[in-house]
Amino acid sequence: MRDSFIKKVVYSSSPSDEGVDYYLVAILNQTGDLAYCRKGDGVWRFVSDAEAYCEDVVYHKGCFYAVSKYGTIAVCDVTPTDLPNVSFIHTRLQVGGDMQYLVSLDEELLLVTRYLELGFDVEQRQLDIFYKTTEFRVFKLVTLSDKWTWESVDELGDWALFVGENASVAIRACDFEGCDGNKIYFTDDYSEWNYDGANGDHDLGVYDLGDGSVAALPCYPRKFYDGRRWPPPIWVTPSLN
């Protein structure tokens, strides 16, 4: 479903609050289109002119922000009753990296670029192809001389990032026991093990932005493969209200 149809759906607010109107934006993976609907709508509508902005979407400061493969941003206001208002933030192209994530951190918008390495493993007379995360780079959107640009971020302080195609969030590590600041917790968004006929480990773990090291998740050791085909884990953000 994720790879062929709907990659991701983002809400403007929780639909559990019946007294609040909410909006949704979906990434259609096969075509790269963005589609949206409002609470109570019976159909989805396309967001015109934003077809290539399908790497990730996040709700930030009252609008949906969508990012392209090269780090340019489409700002989508879907509240008008006729057509959405779409504007663009053109930045210097972000060349390199395999995946892009958008994360809203307080008032700032972060771009997190993920780098993968292709590997091969021969076990039990079967050749397995796997993808292993080797690096993350973090940028924040700023204006310099009236021009938008992505500025490199080398230190997150007490903030920790959780990234994945289903959800990407920023939290203060001091508020959650066992969570460390200045680290990126990542789940498996593309692994050959997710598809028929391939084996191997899921590509997930913890990236230390300070020294560039990658460690296994404490609750999910890297060498977990035991012949069973577990689906890739996802992040779940419970409501505390």
mmCIF file of C-alpha atoms in Angstrom:
data_model
loop_
_atom_site.group_PDB
_atom_site.id
_atom_site.type_symbol
_atom_site.label_atom_id
_atom_site.label_comp_id
_atom_site.label_asym_id
_atom_site.label_seq_id
_atom_site.Cartn_x
_atom_site.Cartn_y
_atom_site.Cartn_z
ATOM 1 C CA MET A 1 0.000 0.000 0.000
ATOM 2 C CA ARG A 2 2.741 2.475 0.963
ATOM 3 C CA ASP A 3 4.929 1.939 -2.076
ATOM 4 C CA SER A 4 2.169 1.706 -4.679
ATOM 5 C CA PHE A 5 -0.566 3.997 -3.426
ATOM 6 C CA ILE A 6 -0.474 6.198 -0.329
ATOM 7 C CA LYS A 7 2.945 6.972 1.097
ATOM 8 C CA LYS A 8 1.805 9.158 3.972
ATOM 9 C CA VAL A 9 -1.176 11.078 5.376
ATOM 10 C CA VAL A 10 -0.676 14.151 7.585
ATOM 11 C CA TYR A 11 -3.347 15.770 9.776
ATOM 12 C CA SER A 12 -3.489 19.423 10.786
ATOM 13 C CA SER A 13 -4.868 18.378 14.190
ATOM 14 C CA SER A 14 -6.205 15.307 15.903
ATOM 15 C CA PRO A 15 -9.512 14.053 14.442
ATOM 16 C CA SER A 16 -10.522 12.819 17.901
ATOM 17 C CA ASP A 17 -11.600 16.372 18.847
ATOM 18 C CA GLU A 18 -15.036 16.561 17.249
ATOM 19 C CA GLY A 19 -15.333 20.298 17.842
ATOM 20 C CA VAL A 20 -12.283 21.215 15.762
ATOM 21 C CA ASP A 21 -12.075 21.304 11.977
ATOM 22 C CA TYR A 22 -9.077 19.514 10.558
ATOM 23 C CA TYR A 23 -7.412 19.041 7.196
ATOM 24 C CA LEU A 24 -5.430 16.181 5.686
ATOM 25 C CA VAL A 25 -2.740 16.015 3.020
ATOM 26 C CA ALA A 26 -1.701 12.702 1.463
ATOM 27 C CA ILE A 27 1.338 11.796 -0.636
ATOM 28 C CA LEU A 28 0.370 9.526 -3.533
ATOM 29 C CA ASN A 29 3.470 7.467 -4.078
ATOM 30 C CA GLN A 30 2.908 6.136 -7.575
ATOM 31 C CA THR A 31 2.393 9.551 -9.175
ATOM 32 C CA GLY A 32 4.068 11.884 -6.684
ATOM 33 C CA ASP A 33 0.913 13.994 -6.376
ATOM 34 C CA LEU A 34 -0.337 15.634 -3.216
ATOM 35 C CA ALA A 35 -4.030 15.336 -2.367
ATOM 36 C CA TYR A 36 -6.045 16.978 0.391
ATOM 37 C CA CYS A 37 -9.447 16.921 2.039
ATOM 38 C CA ARG A 38 -11.248 18.622 4.882
ATOM 39 C CA LYS A 39 -13.271 17.238 7.748
ATOM 40 C CA GLY A 40 -16.563 15.998 6.326
ATOM 41 C CA ASP A 41 -15.430 15.900 2.677
ATOM 42 C CA GLY A 42 -16.518 12.933 0.604
ATOM 43 C CA VAL A 43 -13.693 13.206 -1.933
ATOM 44 C CA TRP A 44 -10.015 14.048 -2.135
ATOM 45 C CA ARG A 45 -8.703 16.868 -4.322
ATOM 46 C CA PHE A 46 -5.295 17.313 -5.878
ATOM 47 C CA VAL A 47 -2.924 20.099 -4.848
ATOM 48 C CA SER A 48 -2.041 21.663 -8.185
ATOM 49 C CA ASP A 49 1.573 22.549 -9.073
ATOM 50 C CA ALA A 50 3.079 20.494 -6.246
ATOM 51 C CA GLU A 51 3.572 17.154 -8.002
ATOM 52 C CA ALA A 52 7.335 16.888 -7.360
ATOM 53 C CA TYR A 53 7.128 17.758 -3.659
ATOM 54 C CA CYS A 54 6.531 14.236 -2.467
ATOM 55 C CA GLU A 55 9.528 13.378 -0.286
ATOM 56 C CA ASP A 56 7.796 14.380 2.924
ATOM 57 C CA VAL A 57 5.022 16.600 4.294
ATOM 58 C CA VAL A 58 4.635 18.212 7.710
ATOM 59 C CA TYR A 59 2.078 20.576 9.241
ATOM 60 C CA HIS A 60 3.924 23.695 10.417
ATOM 61 C CA LYS A 61 2.693 27.159 11.415
ATOM 62 C CA GLY A 62 -0.799 26.692 10.010
ATOM 63 C CA CYS A 63 0.209 25.274 6.605
ATOM 64 C CA PHE A 64 1.390 22.027 5.085
ATOM 65 C CA TYR A 65 5.043 22.101 4.024
ATOM 66 C CA ALA A 66 6.103 19.608 1.351
ATOM 67 C CA VAL A 67 9.698 18.988 0.292
ATOM 68 C CA SER A 68 11.189 17.820 -2.991
ATOM 69 C CA LYS A 69 14.133 15.486 -3.447
ATOM 70 C CA TYR A 70 16.410 18.530 -3.690
ATOM 71 C CA GLY A 71 15.190 20.407 -0.632
ATOM 72 C CA THR A 72 12.873 22.967 -2.240
ATOM 73 C CA ILE A 73 9.625 23.608 -0.384
ATOM 74 C CA ALA A 74 5.981 23.951 -1.403
ATOM 75 C CA VAL A 75 3.854 25.734 1.207
ATOM 76 C CA CYS A 76 0.237 24.575 0.892
ATOM 77 C CA ASP A 77 -2.652 26.421 2.536
ATOM 78 C CA VAL A 78 -5.668 24.170 2.024
ATOM 79 C CA THR A 79 -8.143 26.204 4.100
ATOM 80 C CA PRO A 80 -9.695 28.187 1.177
ATOM 81 C CA THR A 81 -13.026 26.743 0.089
ATOM 82 C CA ASP A 82 -12.236 26.777 -3.639
ATOM 83 C CA LEU A 83 -8.576 26.051 -4.402
ATOM 84 C CA PRO A 84 -5.554 25.744 -2.100
ATOM 85 C CA ASN A 85 -2.978 28.512 -2.035
ATOM 86 C CA VAL A 86 0.441 27.155 -2.976
ATOM 87 C CA SER A 87 3.665 29.146 -2.709
ATOM 88 C CA PHE A 88 7.236 27.992 -3.100
ATOM 89 C CA ILE A 89 10.445 28.470 -1.147
ATOM 90 C CA HIS A 90 13.335 28.058 -3.540
ATOM 91 C CA THR A 91 16.603 27.210 -1.840
ATOM 92 C CA ARG A 92 19.995 26.110 -3.050
ATOM 93 C CA LEU A 93 19.572 22.540 -4.223
ATOM 94 C CA GLN A 94 20.470 19.875 -1.683
ATOM 95 C CA VAL A 95 22.513 17.455 -3.788
ATOM 96 C CA GLY A 96 23.188 14.046 -2.286
ATOM 97 C CA GLY A 97 21.384 11.934 0.239
ATOM 98 C CA ASP A 98 18.805 9.234 -0.281
ATOM 99 C CA MET A 99 15.815 10.385 1.788
ATOM 100 C CA GLN A 100 14.493 13.712 2.994
ATOM 101 C CA TYR A 101 12.417 14.297 6.125
ATOM 102 C CA LEU A 102 10.755 17.457 7.425
ATOM 103 C CA VAL A 103 10.537 18.011 11.185
ATOM 104 C CA SER A 104 8.820 20.865 12.998
ATOM 105 C CA LEU A 105 10.878 21.907 16.034
ATOM 106 C CA ASP A 106 9.219 24.752 17.946
ATOM 107 C CA GLU A 107 9.186 27.645 15.478
ATOM 108 C CA GLU A 108 11.839 26.148 13.212
ATOM 109 C CA LEU A 109 11.507 23.843 10.215
ATOM 110 C CA LEU A 110 14.220 21.207 9.928
ATOM 111 C CA LEU A 111 15.313 19.204 6.903
ATOM 112 C CA VAL A 112 16.879 15.862 7.793
ATOM 113 C CA THR A 113 18.799 14.129 5.004
ATOM 114 C CA ARG A 114 19.470 10.408 5.295
ATOM 115 C CA TYR A 115 22.355 8.619 3.578
ATOM 116 C CA LEU A 116 22.229 4.902 2.789
ATOM 117 C CA GLU A 117 24.872 2.373 1.819
ATOM 118 C CA LEU A 118 24.167 -0.681 -0.311
ATOM 119 C CA GLY A 119 25.492 -3.986 0.980
ATOM 120 C CA PHE A 120 25.423 -7.657 0.114
ATOM 121 C CA ASP A 121 25.302 -10.708 2.343
ATOM 122 C CA VAL A 122 25.643 -14.358 1.359
ATOM 123 C CA GLU A 123 24.049 -16.704 3.852
ATOM 124 C CA GLN A 124 22.642 -20.194 3.388
ATOM 125 C CA ARG A 125 23.411 -20.066 -0.347
ATOM 126 C CA GLN A 126 21.232 -16.999 -0.810
ATOM 127 C CA LEU A 127 22.384 -13.536 -1.830
ATOM 128 C CA ASP A 128 20.710 -10.821 0.219
ATOM 129 C CA ILE A 129 20.777 -7.143 -0.653
ATOM 130 C CA PHE A 130 20.411 -4.699 2.213
ATOM 131 C CA TYR A 131 20.501 -0.964 2.792
ATOM 132 C CA LYS A 132 22.281 0.425 5.820
ATOM 133 C CA THR A 133 22.015 3.982 7.124
ATOM 134 C CA THR A 134 25.452 5.557 7.453
ATOM 135 C CA GLU A 135 24.806 9.237 8.112
ATOM 136 C CA PHE A 136 22.264 11.988 8.762
ATOM 137 C CA ARG A 137 22.645 15.679 8.073
ATOM 138 C CA VAL A 138 20.355 18.274 9.620
ATOM 139 C CA PHE A 139 19.498 21.735 8.275
ATOM 140 C CA LYS A 140 17.141 24.499 9.385
ATOM 141 C CA LEU A 141 15.301 26.908 7.113
ATOM 142 C CA VAL A 142 16.539 30.496 7.556
ATOM 143 C CA THR A 143 16.563 33.749 5.615
ATOM 144 C CA LEU A 144 19.890 35.336 4.704
ATOM 145 C CA SER A 145 19.877 38.630 2.786
ATOM 146 C CA ASP A 146 16.171 38.163 2.045
ATOM 147 C CA LYS A 147 16.833 34.719 0.542
ATOM 148 C CA TRP A 148 15.744 31.379 1.940
ATOM 149 C CA THR A 149 18.459 28.819 2.555
ATOM 150 C CA TRP A 150 19.101 25.619 4.489
ATOM 151 C CA GLU A 151 21.633 26.263 7.257
ATOM 152 C CA SER A 152 23.580 23.309 8.628
ATOM 153 C CA VAL A 153 22.782 22.233 12.198
ATOM 154 C CA ASP A 154 25.583 20.478 14.097
ATOM 155 C CA GLU A 155 24.045 20.436 17.567
ATOM 156 C CA LEU A 156 20.498 19.671 18.734
ATOM 157 C CA GLY A 157 21.161 20.142 22.439
ATOM 158 C CA ASP A 158 18.503 18.391 24.505
ATOM 159 C CA TRP A 159 16.319 17.761 21.457
ATOM 160 C CA ALA A 160 15.973 14.309 19.922
ATOM 161 C CA LEU A 161 14.517 13.611 16.492
ATOM 162 C CA PHE A 162 12.424 10.593 15.559
ATOM 163 C CA VAL A 163 12.256 10.192 11.781
ATOM 164 C CA GLY A 164 10.366 7.811 9.514
ATOM 165 C CA GLU A 165 8.038 7.880 6.548
ATOM 166 C CA ASN A 166 4.992 7.460 8.766
ATOM 167 C CA ALA A 167 5.910 10.247 11.221
ATOM 168 C CA SER A 168 8.801 12.534 12.145
ATOM 169 C CA VAL A 169 8.785 14.447 15.420
ATOM 170 C CA ALA A 170 11.105 16.379 17.718
ATOM 171 C CA ILE A 171 10.957 15.914 21.498
ATOM 172 C CA ARG A 172 12.924 17.137 24.493
ATOM 173 C CA ALA A 173 14.927 14.187 25.750
ATOM 174 C CA CYS A 174 14.725 15.356 29.374
ATOM 175 C CA ASP A 175 10.961 14.778 29.285
ATOM 176 C CA PHE A 176 11.298 11.076 28.430
ATOM 177 C CA GLU A 177 13.341 8.614 30.439
ATOM 178 C CA GLY A 178 15.740 6.616 28.298
ATOM 179 C CA CYS A 179 15.819 9.164 25.484
ATOM 180 C CA ASP A 180 19.076 10.992 24.705
ATOM 181 C CA GLY A 181 19.426 14.483 23.295
ATOM 182 C CA ASN A 182 21.378 15.330 20.141
ATOM 183 C CA LYS A 183 20.422 11.982 18.610
ATOM 184 C CA ILE A 184 18.259 10.855 15.703
ATOM 185 C CA TYR A 185 16.123 7.759 16.159
ATOM 186 C CA PHE A 186 15.284 6.226 12.793
ATOM 187 C CA THR A 187 13.166 3.363 11.558
ATOM 188 C CA ASP A 188 13.318 1.298 8.383
ATOM 189 C CA ASP A 189 11.850 3.151 5.403
ATOM 190 C CA TYR A 190 13.486 1.130 2.671
ATOM 191 C CA SER A 191 14.891 -2.347 3.156
ATOM 192 C CA GLU A 192 14.968 -5.322 0.839
ATOM 193 C CA TRP A 193 13.592 -7.336 3.748
ATOM 194 C CA ASN A 194 10.319 -5.455 3.347
ATOM 195 C CA TYR A 195 9.777 -7.155 -0.008
ATOM 196 C CA ASP A 196 9.162 -10.719 -1.114
ATOM 197 C CA GLY A 197 12.159 -12.934 -1.672
ATOM 198 C CA ALA A 198 14.664 -11.029 0.481
ATOM 199 C CA ASN A 199 15.958 -11.549 3.989
ATOM 200 C CA GLY A 200 18.123 -9.631 6.419
ATOM 201 C CA ASP A 201 17.888 -7.087 9.194
ATOM 202 C CA HIS A 202 15.708 -4.025 9.339
ATOM 203 C CA ASP A 203 17.658 -0.791 8.980
ATOM 204 C CA LEU A 204 16.818 1.081 12.160
ATOM 205 C CA GLY A 205 18.768 2.503 15.046
ATOM 206 C CA VAL A 206 20.077 5.633 16.753
ATOM 207 C CA TYR A 207 22.383 8.151 15.071
ATOM 208 C CA ASP A 208 24.591 10.344 17.265
ATOM 209 C CA LEU A 209 24.817 13.782 15.665
ATOM 210 C CA GLY A 210 27.873 14.564 17.777
ATOM 211 C CA ASP A 211 30.256 11.794 16.726
ATOM 212 C CA GLY A 212 28.435 10.313 13.703
ATOM 213 C CA SER A 213 28.066 6.845 15.209
ATOM 214 C CA VAL A 214 25.127 4.490 14.688
ATOM 215 C CA ALA A 215 23.882 2.235 17.479
ATOM 216 C CA ALA A 216 21.093 -0.314 17.712
ATOM 217 C CA LEU A 217 17.817 0.601 19.329
ATOM 218 C CA PRO A 218 17.917 -0.742 22.916
ATOM 219 C CA CYS A 219 14.590 -2.517 22.387
ATOM 220 C CA TYR A 220 15.430 -3.823 18.916
ATOM 221 C CA PRO A 221 18.979 -5.201 18.446
ATOM 222 C CA ARG A 222 20.401 -4.828 14.949
ATOM 223 C CA LYS A 223 20.924 -8.573 14.509
ATOM 224 C CA PHE A 224 17.324 -9.612 14.915
ATOM 225 C CA TYR A 225 16.698 -11.777 11.890
ATOM 226 C CA ASP A 226 15.437 -15.244 12.823
ATOM 227 C CA GLY A 227 13.722 -16.334 9.624
ATOM 228 C CA ARG A 228 10.400 -14.649 10.347
ATOM 229 C CA ARG A 229 9.186 -11.778 8.186
ATOM 230 C CA TRP A 230 8.361 -9.000 10.617
ATOM 231 C CA PRO A 231 6.918 -5.815 9.072
ATOM 232 C CA PRO A 232 9.065 -2.689 9.419
ATOM 233 C CA PRO A 233 8.485 -0.923 12.755
ATOM 234 C CA ILE A 234 6.869 2.524 12.838
ATOM 235 C CA TRP A 235 6.789 5.355 15.375
ATOM 236 C CA VAL A 236 3.566 5.869 17.304
ATOM 237 C CA THR A 237 2.939 9.191 19.073
ATOM 238 C CA PRO A 238 0.246 8.755 21.755
ATOM 239 C CA SER A 239 -1.963 11.626 22.777
ATOM 240 C CA LEU A 240 -1.277 12.852 26.313
ATOM 241 C CA ASN A 241 -4.527 14.841 26.543
#
